Coordinates of C-alpha atoms and ligand atoms in Angstrom, one line a residue:
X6 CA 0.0 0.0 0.0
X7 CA 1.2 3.5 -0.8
X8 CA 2.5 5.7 1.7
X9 CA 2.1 9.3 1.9
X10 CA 5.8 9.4 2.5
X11 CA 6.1 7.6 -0.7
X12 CA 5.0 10.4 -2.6
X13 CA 7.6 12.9 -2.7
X14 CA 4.9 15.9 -0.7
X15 CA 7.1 18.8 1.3
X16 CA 7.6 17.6 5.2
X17 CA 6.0 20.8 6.1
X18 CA 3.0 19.0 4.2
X19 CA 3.5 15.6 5.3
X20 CA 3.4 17.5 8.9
X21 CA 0.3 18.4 8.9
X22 CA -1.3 15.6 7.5
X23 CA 0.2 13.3 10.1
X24 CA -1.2 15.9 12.6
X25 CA -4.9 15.6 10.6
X26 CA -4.7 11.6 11.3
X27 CA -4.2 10.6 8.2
X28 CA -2.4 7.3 8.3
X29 CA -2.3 6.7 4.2
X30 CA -3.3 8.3 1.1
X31 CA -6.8 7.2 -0.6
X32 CA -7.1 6.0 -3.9
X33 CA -7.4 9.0 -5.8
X34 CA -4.9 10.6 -3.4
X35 CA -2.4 8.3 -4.4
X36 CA -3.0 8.2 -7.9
X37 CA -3.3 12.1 -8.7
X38 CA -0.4 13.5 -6.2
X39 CA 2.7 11.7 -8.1
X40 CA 2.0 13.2 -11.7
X41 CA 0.5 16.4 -10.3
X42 CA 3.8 16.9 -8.4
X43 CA 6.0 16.3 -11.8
X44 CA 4.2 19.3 -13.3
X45 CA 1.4 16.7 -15.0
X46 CA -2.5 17.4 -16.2
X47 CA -5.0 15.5 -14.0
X48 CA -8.1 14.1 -15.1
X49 CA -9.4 12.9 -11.4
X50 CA -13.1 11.0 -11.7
X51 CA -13.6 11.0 -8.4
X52 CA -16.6 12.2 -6.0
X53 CA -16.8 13.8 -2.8
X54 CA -15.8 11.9 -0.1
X55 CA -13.0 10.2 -1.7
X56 CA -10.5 12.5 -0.3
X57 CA -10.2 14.5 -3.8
X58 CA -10.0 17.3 -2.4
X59 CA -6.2 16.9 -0.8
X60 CA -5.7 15.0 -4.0
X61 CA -5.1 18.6 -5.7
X62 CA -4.7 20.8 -2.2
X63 CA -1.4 18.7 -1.2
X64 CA 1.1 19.0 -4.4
X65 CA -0.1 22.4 -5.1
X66 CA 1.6 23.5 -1.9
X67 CA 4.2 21.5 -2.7
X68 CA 4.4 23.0 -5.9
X69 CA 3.9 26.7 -5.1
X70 CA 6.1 26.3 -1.4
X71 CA 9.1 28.0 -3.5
X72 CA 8.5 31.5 -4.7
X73 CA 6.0 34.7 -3.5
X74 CA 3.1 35.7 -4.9
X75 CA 2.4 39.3 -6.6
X76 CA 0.2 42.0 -5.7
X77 CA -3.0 40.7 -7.9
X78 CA -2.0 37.8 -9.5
X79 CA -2.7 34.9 -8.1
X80 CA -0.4 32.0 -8.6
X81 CA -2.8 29.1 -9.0
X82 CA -6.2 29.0 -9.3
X83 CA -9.3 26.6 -7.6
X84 CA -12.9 27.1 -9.1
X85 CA -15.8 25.4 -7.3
X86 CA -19.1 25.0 -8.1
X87 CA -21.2 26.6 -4.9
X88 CA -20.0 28.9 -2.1
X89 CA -19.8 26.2 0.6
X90 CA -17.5 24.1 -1.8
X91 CA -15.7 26.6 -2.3
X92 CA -15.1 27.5 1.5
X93 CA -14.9 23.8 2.0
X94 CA -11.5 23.7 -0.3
X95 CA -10.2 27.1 1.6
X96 CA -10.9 25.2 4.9
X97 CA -9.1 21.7 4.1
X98 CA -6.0 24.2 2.7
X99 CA -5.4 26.2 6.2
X100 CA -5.1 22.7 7.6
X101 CA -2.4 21.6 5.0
X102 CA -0.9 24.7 4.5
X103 CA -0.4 25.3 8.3
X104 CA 2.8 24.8 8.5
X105 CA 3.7 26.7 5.4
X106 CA 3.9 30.8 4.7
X107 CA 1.3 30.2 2.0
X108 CA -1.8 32.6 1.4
X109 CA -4.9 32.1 0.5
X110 CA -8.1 34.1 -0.6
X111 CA -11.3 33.1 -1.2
X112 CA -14.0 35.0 -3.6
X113 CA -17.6 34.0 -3.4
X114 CA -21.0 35.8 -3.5
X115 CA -22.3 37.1 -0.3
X116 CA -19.4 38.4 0.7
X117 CA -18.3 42.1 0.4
X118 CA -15.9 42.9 -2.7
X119 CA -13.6 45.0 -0.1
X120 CA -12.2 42.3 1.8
X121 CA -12.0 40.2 -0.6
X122 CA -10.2 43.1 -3.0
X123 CA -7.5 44.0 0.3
X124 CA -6.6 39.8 0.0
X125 CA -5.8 40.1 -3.6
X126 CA -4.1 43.4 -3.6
X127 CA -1.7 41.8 -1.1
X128 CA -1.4 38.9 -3.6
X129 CA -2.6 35.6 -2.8
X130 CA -0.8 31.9 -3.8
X131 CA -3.7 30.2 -3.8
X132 CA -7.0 31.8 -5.2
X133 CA -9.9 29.9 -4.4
X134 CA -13.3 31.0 -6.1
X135 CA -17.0 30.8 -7.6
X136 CA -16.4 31.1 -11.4
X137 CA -19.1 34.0 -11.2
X138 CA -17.5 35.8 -8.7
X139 CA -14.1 35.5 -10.3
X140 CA -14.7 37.2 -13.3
X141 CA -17.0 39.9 -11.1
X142 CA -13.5 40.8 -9.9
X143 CA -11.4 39.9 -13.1
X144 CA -14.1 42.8 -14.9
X145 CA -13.6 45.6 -12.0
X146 CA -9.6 45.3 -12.9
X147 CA -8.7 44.2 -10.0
X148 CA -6.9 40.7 -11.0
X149 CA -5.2 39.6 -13.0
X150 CA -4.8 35.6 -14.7
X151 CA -1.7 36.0 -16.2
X152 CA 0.5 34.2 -13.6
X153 CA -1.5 31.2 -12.5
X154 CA 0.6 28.2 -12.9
X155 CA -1.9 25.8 -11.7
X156 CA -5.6 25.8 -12.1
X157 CA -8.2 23.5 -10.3
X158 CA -11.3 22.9 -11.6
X159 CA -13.5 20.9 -9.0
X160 CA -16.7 19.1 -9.4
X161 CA -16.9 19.9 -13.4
X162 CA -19.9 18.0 -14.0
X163 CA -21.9 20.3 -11.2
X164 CA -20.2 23.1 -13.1
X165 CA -21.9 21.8 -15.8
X166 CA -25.5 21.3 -14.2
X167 CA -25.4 24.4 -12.8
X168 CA -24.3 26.8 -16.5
X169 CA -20.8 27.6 -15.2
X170 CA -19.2 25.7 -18.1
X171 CA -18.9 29.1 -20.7
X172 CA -17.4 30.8 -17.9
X173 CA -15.0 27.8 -17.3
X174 CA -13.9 28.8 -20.6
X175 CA -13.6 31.8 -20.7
X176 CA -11.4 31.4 -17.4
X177 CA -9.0 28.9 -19.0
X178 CA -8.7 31.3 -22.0
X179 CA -7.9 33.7 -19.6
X180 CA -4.6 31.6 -17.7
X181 CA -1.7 31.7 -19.1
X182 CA -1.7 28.3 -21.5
X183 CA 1.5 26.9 -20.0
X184 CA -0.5 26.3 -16.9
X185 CA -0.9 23.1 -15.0
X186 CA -4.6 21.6 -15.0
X187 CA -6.0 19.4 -12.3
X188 CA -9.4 18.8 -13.0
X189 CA -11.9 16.8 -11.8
X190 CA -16.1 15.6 -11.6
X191 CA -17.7 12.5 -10.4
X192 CA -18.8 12.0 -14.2
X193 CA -18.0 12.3 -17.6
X194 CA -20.1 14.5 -19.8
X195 CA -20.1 14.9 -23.1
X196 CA -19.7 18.6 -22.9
X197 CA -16.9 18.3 -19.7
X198 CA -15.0 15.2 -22.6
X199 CA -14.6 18.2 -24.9
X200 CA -13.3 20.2 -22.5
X201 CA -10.8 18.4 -20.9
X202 CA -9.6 17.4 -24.7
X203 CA -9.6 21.2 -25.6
X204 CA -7.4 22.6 -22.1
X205 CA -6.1 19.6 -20.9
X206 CA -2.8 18.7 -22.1
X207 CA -1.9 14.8 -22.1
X208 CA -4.0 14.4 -18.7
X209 CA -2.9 11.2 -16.6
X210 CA -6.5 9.7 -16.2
X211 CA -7.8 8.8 -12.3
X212 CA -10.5 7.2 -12.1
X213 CA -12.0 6.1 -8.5
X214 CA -15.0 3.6 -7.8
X215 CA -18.2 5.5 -7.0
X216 CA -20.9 4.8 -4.5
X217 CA -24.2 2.8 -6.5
X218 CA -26.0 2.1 -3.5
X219 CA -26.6 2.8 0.1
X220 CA -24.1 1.6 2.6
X221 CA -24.8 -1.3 4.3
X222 CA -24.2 0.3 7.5
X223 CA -27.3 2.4 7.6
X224 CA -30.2 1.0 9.0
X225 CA -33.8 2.3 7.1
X226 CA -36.9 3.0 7.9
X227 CA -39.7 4.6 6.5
X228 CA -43.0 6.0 8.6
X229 CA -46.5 5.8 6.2
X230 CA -48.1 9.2 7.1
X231 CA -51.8 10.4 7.3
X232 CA -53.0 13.3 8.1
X233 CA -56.6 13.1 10.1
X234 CA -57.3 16.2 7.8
X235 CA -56.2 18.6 5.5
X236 CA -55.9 21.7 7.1
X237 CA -53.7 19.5 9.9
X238 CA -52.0 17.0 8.2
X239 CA -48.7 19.8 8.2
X240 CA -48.3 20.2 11.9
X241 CA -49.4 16.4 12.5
X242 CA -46.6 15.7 10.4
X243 CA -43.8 17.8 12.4
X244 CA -45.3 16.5 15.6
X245 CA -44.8 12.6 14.1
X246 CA -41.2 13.9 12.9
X247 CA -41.0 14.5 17.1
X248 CA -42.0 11.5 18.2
X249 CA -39.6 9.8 15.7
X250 CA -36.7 11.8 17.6
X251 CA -38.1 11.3 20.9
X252 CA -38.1 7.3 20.0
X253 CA -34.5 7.2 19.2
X254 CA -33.7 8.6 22.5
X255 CA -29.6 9.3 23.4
X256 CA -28.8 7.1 20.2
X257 CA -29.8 10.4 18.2
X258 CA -26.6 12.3 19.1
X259 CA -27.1 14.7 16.2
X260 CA -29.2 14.4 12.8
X261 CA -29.7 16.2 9.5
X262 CA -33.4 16.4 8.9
X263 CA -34.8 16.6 5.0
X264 CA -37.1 18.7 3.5
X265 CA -37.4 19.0 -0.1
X266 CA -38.5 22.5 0.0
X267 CA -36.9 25.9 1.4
X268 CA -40.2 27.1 3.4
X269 CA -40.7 23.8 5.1
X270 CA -37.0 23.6 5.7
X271 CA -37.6 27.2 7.7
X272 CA -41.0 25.9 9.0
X273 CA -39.7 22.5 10.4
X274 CA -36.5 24.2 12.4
X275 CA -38.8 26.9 13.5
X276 CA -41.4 24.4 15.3
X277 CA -38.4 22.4 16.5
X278 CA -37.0 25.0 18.0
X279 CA -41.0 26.1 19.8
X280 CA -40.5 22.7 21.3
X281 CA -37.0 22.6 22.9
X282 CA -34.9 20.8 19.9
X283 CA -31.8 22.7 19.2
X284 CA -32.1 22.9 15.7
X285 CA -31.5 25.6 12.9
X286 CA -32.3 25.5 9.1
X287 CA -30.0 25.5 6.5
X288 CA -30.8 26.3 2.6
X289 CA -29.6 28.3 -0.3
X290 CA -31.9 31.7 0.6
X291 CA -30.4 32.0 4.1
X292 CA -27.0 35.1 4.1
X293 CA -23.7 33.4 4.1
X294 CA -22.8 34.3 7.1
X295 CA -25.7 32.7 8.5
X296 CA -25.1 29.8 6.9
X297 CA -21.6 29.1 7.6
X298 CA -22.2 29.6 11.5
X299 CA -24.8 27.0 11.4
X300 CA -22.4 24.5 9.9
X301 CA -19.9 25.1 11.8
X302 CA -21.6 24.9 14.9
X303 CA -23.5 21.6 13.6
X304 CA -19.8 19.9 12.9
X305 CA -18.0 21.1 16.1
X306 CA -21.5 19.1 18.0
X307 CA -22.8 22.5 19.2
X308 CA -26.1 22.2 17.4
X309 CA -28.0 19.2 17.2
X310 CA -30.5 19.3 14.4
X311 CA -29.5 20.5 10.9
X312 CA -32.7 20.9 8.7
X313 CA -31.5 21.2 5.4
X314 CA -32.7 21.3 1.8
X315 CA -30.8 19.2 -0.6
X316 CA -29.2 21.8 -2.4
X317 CA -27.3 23.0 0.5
X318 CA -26.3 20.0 2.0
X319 CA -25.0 18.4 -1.1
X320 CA -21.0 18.3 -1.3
X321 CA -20.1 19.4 2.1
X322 CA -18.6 16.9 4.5
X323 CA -19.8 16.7 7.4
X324 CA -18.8 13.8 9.7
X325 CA -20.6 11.7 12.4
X326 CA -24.2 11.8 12.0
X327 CA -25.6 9.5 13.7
X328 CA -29.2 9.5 11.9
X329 CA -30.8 11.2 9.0
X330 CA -34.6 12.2 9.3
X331 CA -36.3 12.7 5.9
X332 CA -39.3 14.8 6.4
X333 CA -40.3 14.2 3.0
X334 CA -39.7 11.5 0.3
X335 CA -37.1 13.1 -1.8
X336 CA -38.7 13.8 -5.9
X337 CA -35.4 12.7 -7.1
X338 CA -34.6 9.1 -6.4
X339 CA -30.9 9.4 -6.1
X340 CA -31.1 12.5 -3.6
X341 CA -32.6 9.3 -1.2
X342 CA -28.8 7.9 -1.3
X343 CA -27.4 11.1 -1.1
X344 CA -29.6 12.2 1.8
X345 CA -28.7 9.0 4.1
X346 CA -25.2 8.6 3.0
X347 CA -24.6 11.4 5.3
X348 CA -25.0 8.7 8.0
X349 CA -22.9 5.5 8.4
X350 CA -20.0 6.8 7.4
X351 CA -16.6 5.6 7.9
X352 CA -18.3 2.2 9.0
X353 CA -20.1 3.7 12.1
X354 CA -23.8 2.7 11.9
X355 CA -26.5 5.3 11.3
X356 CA -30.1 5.2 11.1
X357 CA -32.0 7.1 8.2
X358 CA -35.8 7.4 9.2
X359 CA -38.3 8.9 6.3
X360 CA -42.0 10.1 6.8
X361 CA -44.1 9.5 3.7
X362 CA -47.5 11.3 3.2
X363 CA -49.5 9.9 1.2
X364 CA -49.3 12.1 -1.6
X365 CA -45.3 11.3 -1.8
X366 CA -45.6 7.3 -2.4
X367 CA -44.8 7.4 -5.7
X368 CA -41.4 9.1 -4.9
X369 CA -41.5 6.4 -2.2
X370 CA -41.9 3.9 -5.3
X371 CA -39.2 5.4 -7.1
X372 CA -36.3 5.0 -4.3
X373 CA -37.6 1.9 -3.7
X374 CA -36.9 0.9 -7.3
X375 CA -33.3 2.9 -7.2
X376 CA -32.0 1.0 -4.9
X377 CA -33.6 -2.1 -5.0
X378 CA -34.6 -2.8 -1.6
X379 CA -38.1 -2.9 0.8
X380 CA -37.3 -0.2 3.0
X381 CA -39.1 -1.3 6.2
X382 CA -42.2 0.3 7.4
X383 CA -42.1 1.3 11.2
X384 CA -44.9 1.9 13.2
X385 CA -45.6 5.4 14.6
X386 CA -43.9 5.5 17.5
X387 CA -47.2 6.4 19.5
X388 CA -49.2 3.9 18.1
X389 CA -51.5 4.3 15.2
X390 CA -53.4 6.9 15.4
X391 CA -52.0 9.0 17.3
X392 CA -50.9 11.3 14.3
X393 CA -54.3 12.2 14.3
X394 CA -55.0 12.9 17.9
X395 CA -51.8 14.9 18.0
X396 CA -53.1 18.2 16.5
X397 CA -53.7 19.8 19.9
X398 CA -50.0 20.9 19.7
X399 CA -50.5 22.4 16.7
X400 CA -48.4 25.0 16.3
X401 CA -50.1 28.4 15.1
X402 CA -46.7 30.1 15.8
X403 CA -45.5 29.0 13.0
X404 CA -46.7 29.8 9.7
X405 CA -47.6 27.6 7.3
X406 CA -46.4 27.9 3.4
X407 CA -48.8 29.2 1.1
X408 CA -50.6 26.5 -0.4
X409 CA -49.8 25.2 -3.8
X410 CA -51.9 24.0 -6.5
X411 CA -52.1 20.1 -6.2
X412 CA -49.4 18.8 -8.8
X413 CA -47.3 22.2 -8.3
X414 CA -45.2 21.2 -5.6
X415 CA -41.3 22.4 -6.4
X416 CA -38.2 21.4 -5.1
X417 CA -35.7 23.3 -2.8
X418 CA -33.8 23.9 -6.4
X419 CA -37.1 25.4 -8.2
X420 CA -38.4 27.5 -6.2
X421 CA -37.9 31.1 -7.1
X422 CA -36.0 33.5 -4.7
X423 CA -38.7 34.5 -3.1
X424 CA -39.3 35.6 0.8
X425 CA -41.8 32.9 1.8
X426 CA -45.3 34.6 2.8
X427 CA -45.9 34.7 6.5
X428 CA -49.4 34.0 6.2
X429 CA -50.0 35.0 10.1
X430 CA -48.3 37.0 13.0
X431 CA -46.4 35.5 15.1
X432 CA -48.1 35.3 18.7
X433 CA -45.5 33.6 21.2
X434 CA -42.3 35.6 21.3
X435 CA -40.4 32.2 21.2
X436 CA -41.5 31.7 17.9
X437 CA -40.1 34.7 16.2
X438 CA -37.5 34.3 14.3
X439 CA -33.8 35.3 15.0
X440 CA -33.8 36.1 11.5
X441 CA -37.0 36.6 8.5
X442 CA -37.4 33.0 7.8
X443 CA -35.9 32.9 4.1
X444 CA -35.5 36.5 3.5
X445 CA -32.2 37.1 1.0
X446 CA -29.7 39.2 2.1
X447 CA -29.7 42.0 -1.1
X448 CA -25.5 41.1 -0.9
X449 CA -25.8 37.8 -2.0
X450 CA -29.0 38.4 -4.3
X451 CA -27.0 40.9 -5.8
X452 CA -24.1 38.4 -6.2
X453 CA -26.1 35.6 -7.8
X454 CA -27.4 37.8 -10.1
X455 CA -24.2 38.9 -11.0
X456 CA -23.5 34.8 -11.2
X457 CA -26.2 34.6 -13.3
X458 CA -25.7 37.1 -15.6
X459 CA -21.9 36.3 -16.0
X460 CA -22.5 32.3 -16.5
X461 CA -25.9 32.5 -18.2
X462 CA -26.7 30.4 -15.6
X463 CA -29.0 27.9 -17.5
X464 CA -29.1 24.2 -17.1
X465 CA -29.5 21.5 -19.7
X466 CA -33.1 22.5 -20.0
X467 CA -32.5 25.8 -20.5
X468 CA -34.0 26.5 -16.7
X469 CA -32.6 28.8 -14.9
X470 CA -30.5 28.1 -11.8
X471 CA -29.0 29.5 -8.7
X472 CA -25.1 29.7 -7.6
X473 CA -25.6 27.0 -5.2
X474 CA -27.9 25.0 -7.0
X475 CA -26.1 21.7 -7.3
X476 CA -27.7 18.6 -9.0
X477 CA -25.8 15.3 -10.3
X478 CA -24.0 12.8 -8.2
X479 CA -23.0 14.5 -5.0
X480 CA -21.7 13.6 -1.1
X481 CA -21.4 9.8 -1.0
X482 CA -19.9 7.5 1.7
X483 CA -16.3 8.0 1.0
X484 CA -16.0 5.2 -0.9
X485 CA -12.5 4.4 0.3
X486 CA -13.5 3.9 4.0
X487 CA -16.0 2.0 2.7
X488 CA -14.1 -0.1 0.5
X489 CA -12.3 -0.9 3.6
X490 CA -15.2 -1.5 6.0
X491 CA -16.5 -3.6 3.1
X492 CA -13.2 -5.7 3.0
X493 CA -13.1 -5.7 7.0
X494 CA -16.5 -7.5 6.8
X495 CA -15.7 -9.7 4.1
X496 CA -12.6 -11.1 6.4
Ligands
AMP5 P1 -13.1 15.1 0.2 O1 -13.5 14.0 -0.8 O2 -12.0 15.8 -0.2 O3 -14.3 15.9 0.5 O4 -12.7 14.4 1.6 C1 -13.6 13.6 2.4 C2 -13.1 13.5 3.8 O5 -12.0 12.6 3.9 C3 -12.6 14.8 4.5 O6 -13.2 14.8 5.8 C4 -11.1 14.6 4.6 O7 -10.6 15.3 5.7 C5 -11.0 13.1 4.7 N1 -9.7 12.6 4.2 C6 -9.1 13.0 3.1 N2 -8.0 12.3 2.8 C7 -7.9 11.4 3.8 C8 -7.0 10.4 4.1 N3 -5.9 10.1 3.4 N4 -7.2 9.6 5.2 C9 -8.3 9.9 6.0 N5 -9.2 10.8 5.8 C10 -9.0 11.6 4.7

């Protein structure tokens, strides 16, 4: 097995790996570092949670440990898909690069244009950015491409999904051709094949296995849900999603709850928090700011429940869960094995737990058919019934989402930008929010625009789509942990 002494990475790097807990590279690790560090092209398939993200972090500090950087040129170059990706990258570098004078800045919407200016005009080594953001600031004159000698380009195929990939162009056109290209996505495109032949230069190919189906280490379990009446069935349904965490007991150490829309993502931490759960919501119309606290604070265990849409949990590691509640049947089947791959990792067990409502079963029928399994039906943890006799806590703190049309229902990733309607006042003072439930902050409207306008923003369909609006194969297992659990089992 390959060492990551083996591989010819600066001690200062090899320092802080050892001080990570890293006890040997992973696949993709092993098989992108050794070309990328003799000056090579890297065509990395590889998904998140494979490690591919130290794959191009570690020999670019190698690389780039040698020489200073200039006041607004940036010596290399790493373009992500969404904001959290991107901060994700500048995260996992100030833990490799810690032992090394090597700067960093990192340009994404929602953040304000000074700061991030002040970082460039220092001059940065390592420039990590949004592709819309970057030419925002390569258009104001304020930076300039000419001296990267390495460019990243992570998660192409989301790049792709979400309209980035004329602005990946133009970016390319806009580095210095001599350049160094790492480049990876989970899958290969058409449109990302013609890429990679037109800026890639003889690329040594890496290509790691990807997850197909949920790990075996995650227990499932799906609650059939009816509401006693319409006009109830909403808060009955948060009040079964209670008794579900109540019935797991100290076993639930800390969950990501599901909903496939922003206003019930808002809705659902907002009547968790009425009834004592520490839990705040997480989706793409919350600021930045507000969004990074809440992650933070969810991976360092100082929040218990993250309810999140899809769209902004996809991509972002987060370790240790120890269940997974979906409050509603995801509309895409593969999101299902996205969603509970969040749990079970690294051969813990986890428990995902879904509520389906009746009008969901046939996106219950479809994940059933994805991956080829019964999931088993549990009982409501109050007996049958009891759904129905629980609308006595309803909550009219909290207000419901405007009702949709029958057969109108969107997705977290189609639903317009839009404050949701707070269709009453809030009575109890516990139930205000600390902040307007999905109100944008005009900075980072502003910046997607800006995205928008710059990328075209369009998917395959021609739909429009936001900065952070992900789709395609996502935040797996890592598959080489479980590649080994799966090998530890087998012996
Ligand atoms: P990534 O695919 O880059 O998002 O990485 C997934 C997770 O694996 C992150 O939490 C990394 O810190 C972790 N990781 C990366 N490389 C290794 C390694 N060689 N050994 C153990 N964990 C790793």
């Amino acid at each position: 097995m390959t060492k990551f002494t083996d591989l010819n990475l600066d001690p200062k790097v090899l320092k802080a790996i050892a001080e990570a807990g890293y006890e040997s590279p992973t696949p993709i690790q092993a098989g992108a570092i050794p070309p990328a560090l003799l000056g090579k092209d890297v065509l990395g398939i590889a998904q998140t949670g494979t490690g591919k993200t130290a794959s191009f972090t570690l020999p670019m500090i190698t690389l780039l440990r040698r020489g200073r950087a200039r006041a607004r040129m940036p010596r290399s170059l790493v373009l992500c898909p969404t904001r959290e990706l991107a901060a994700q990258v500048a995260e996992n570098f100030d833990v490799y690069a810690k032992h090394t004078k090597l700067t960093k800045a990192l340009l994404i919407g929602g953040v304000s244009f000074k700061e991030q200016d002040a970082a460039i005009d220092r001059g940065v080594d390592v420039l990590i950015a949004t592709p819309g953001r970057l030419l925002d600031h390569f258009e104001r004159g304020k930076l300039l491409l000419t001296g990267v000698q390495i460019m990243v380009v992570d998660e192409a195929d989301r790049m792709l999904d979400m309209g980035f990939i004329p602005d990946i162009e133009r970016i390319f056109k806009l580095t210095p051709f001599t350049r160094q290209t790492l480049f990876f996505s989970a899958t290969m495109a058409p449109e990302i094949e013609r890429i990679t032949n037109e800026f890639l230069s003889a690329p040594e190919r890496i290509e790691v296995a990807r997850q197909a189906t949920a790990s075996e280490t995650i227990a499932q379990g799906v609650v059939m849900f009816k509401g006693s009446r319409r006009d109830r069935a909403d808060s009955e349904k948060r009040a079964l999603l209670r008794r579900l965490i109540d019935a797991e007991g100290d076993a639930c150490s800390n969950a990501i709850i599901f909903c496939n829309r922003k206003v019930d993502v808002d809705i659902v931490a907002k009547s968790l928090r009425k009834y004592g759960y520490d839990a705040d919501p997480i989706h793409g119309d919350l600021d930045q700011s507000q969004r990074t606290r809440t992650l933070e604070s969810f991976r360092e265990g100082g929040l218990r429940f993250l309810v999140a849409s899809d769209v902004a949990a996809r991509g972002l590691d987060i370790p240790a869960v120890s269940h997974v509640f979906n409050f509603d049947v995801p509309s895409h089947a593969e999101d299902y094995v996205h969603r509970i791959g969040r749990t079970g990792r690294a051969g813990r067990s986890g428990k995902a737990i879904m509520i389906c409502s009746t009008r969901d079963e046939k996106y219950f029928d479809a994940v059933e058919s994805l991956i080829q399994k019964e999931i088993p039906r549990l009982a409501d943890p109050q007996g049958p019934g009891h759904a129905a006799a629980d609308h006595g806590d309803s909550e009219p703190e909290v207000a419901e989402a405007p009702k949709r049309k029958r057969g109108r229902r969107k997705p977290d990733s189609d639903s317009p930008a839009k404050p949701a309607a707070r269709t009453e006042a809030p009575r109890a003072k516990e139930a205000e929010p600390a902040q307007a439930p999905v109100a944008e902050a005009p900075a980072e409207r502003a910046a997607d625009k800006q995205d928008r306008k710059s990328s075209g923003n369009r998917d395959k369909g021609g739909r429009r789509r936001r900065d952070d609006e992900p789709t395609g194969l996502g935040d797996d297992a890592p598959a080489f942990i479980r590649l080994s659990f799966a090998e530890r089992r087998a012996g």
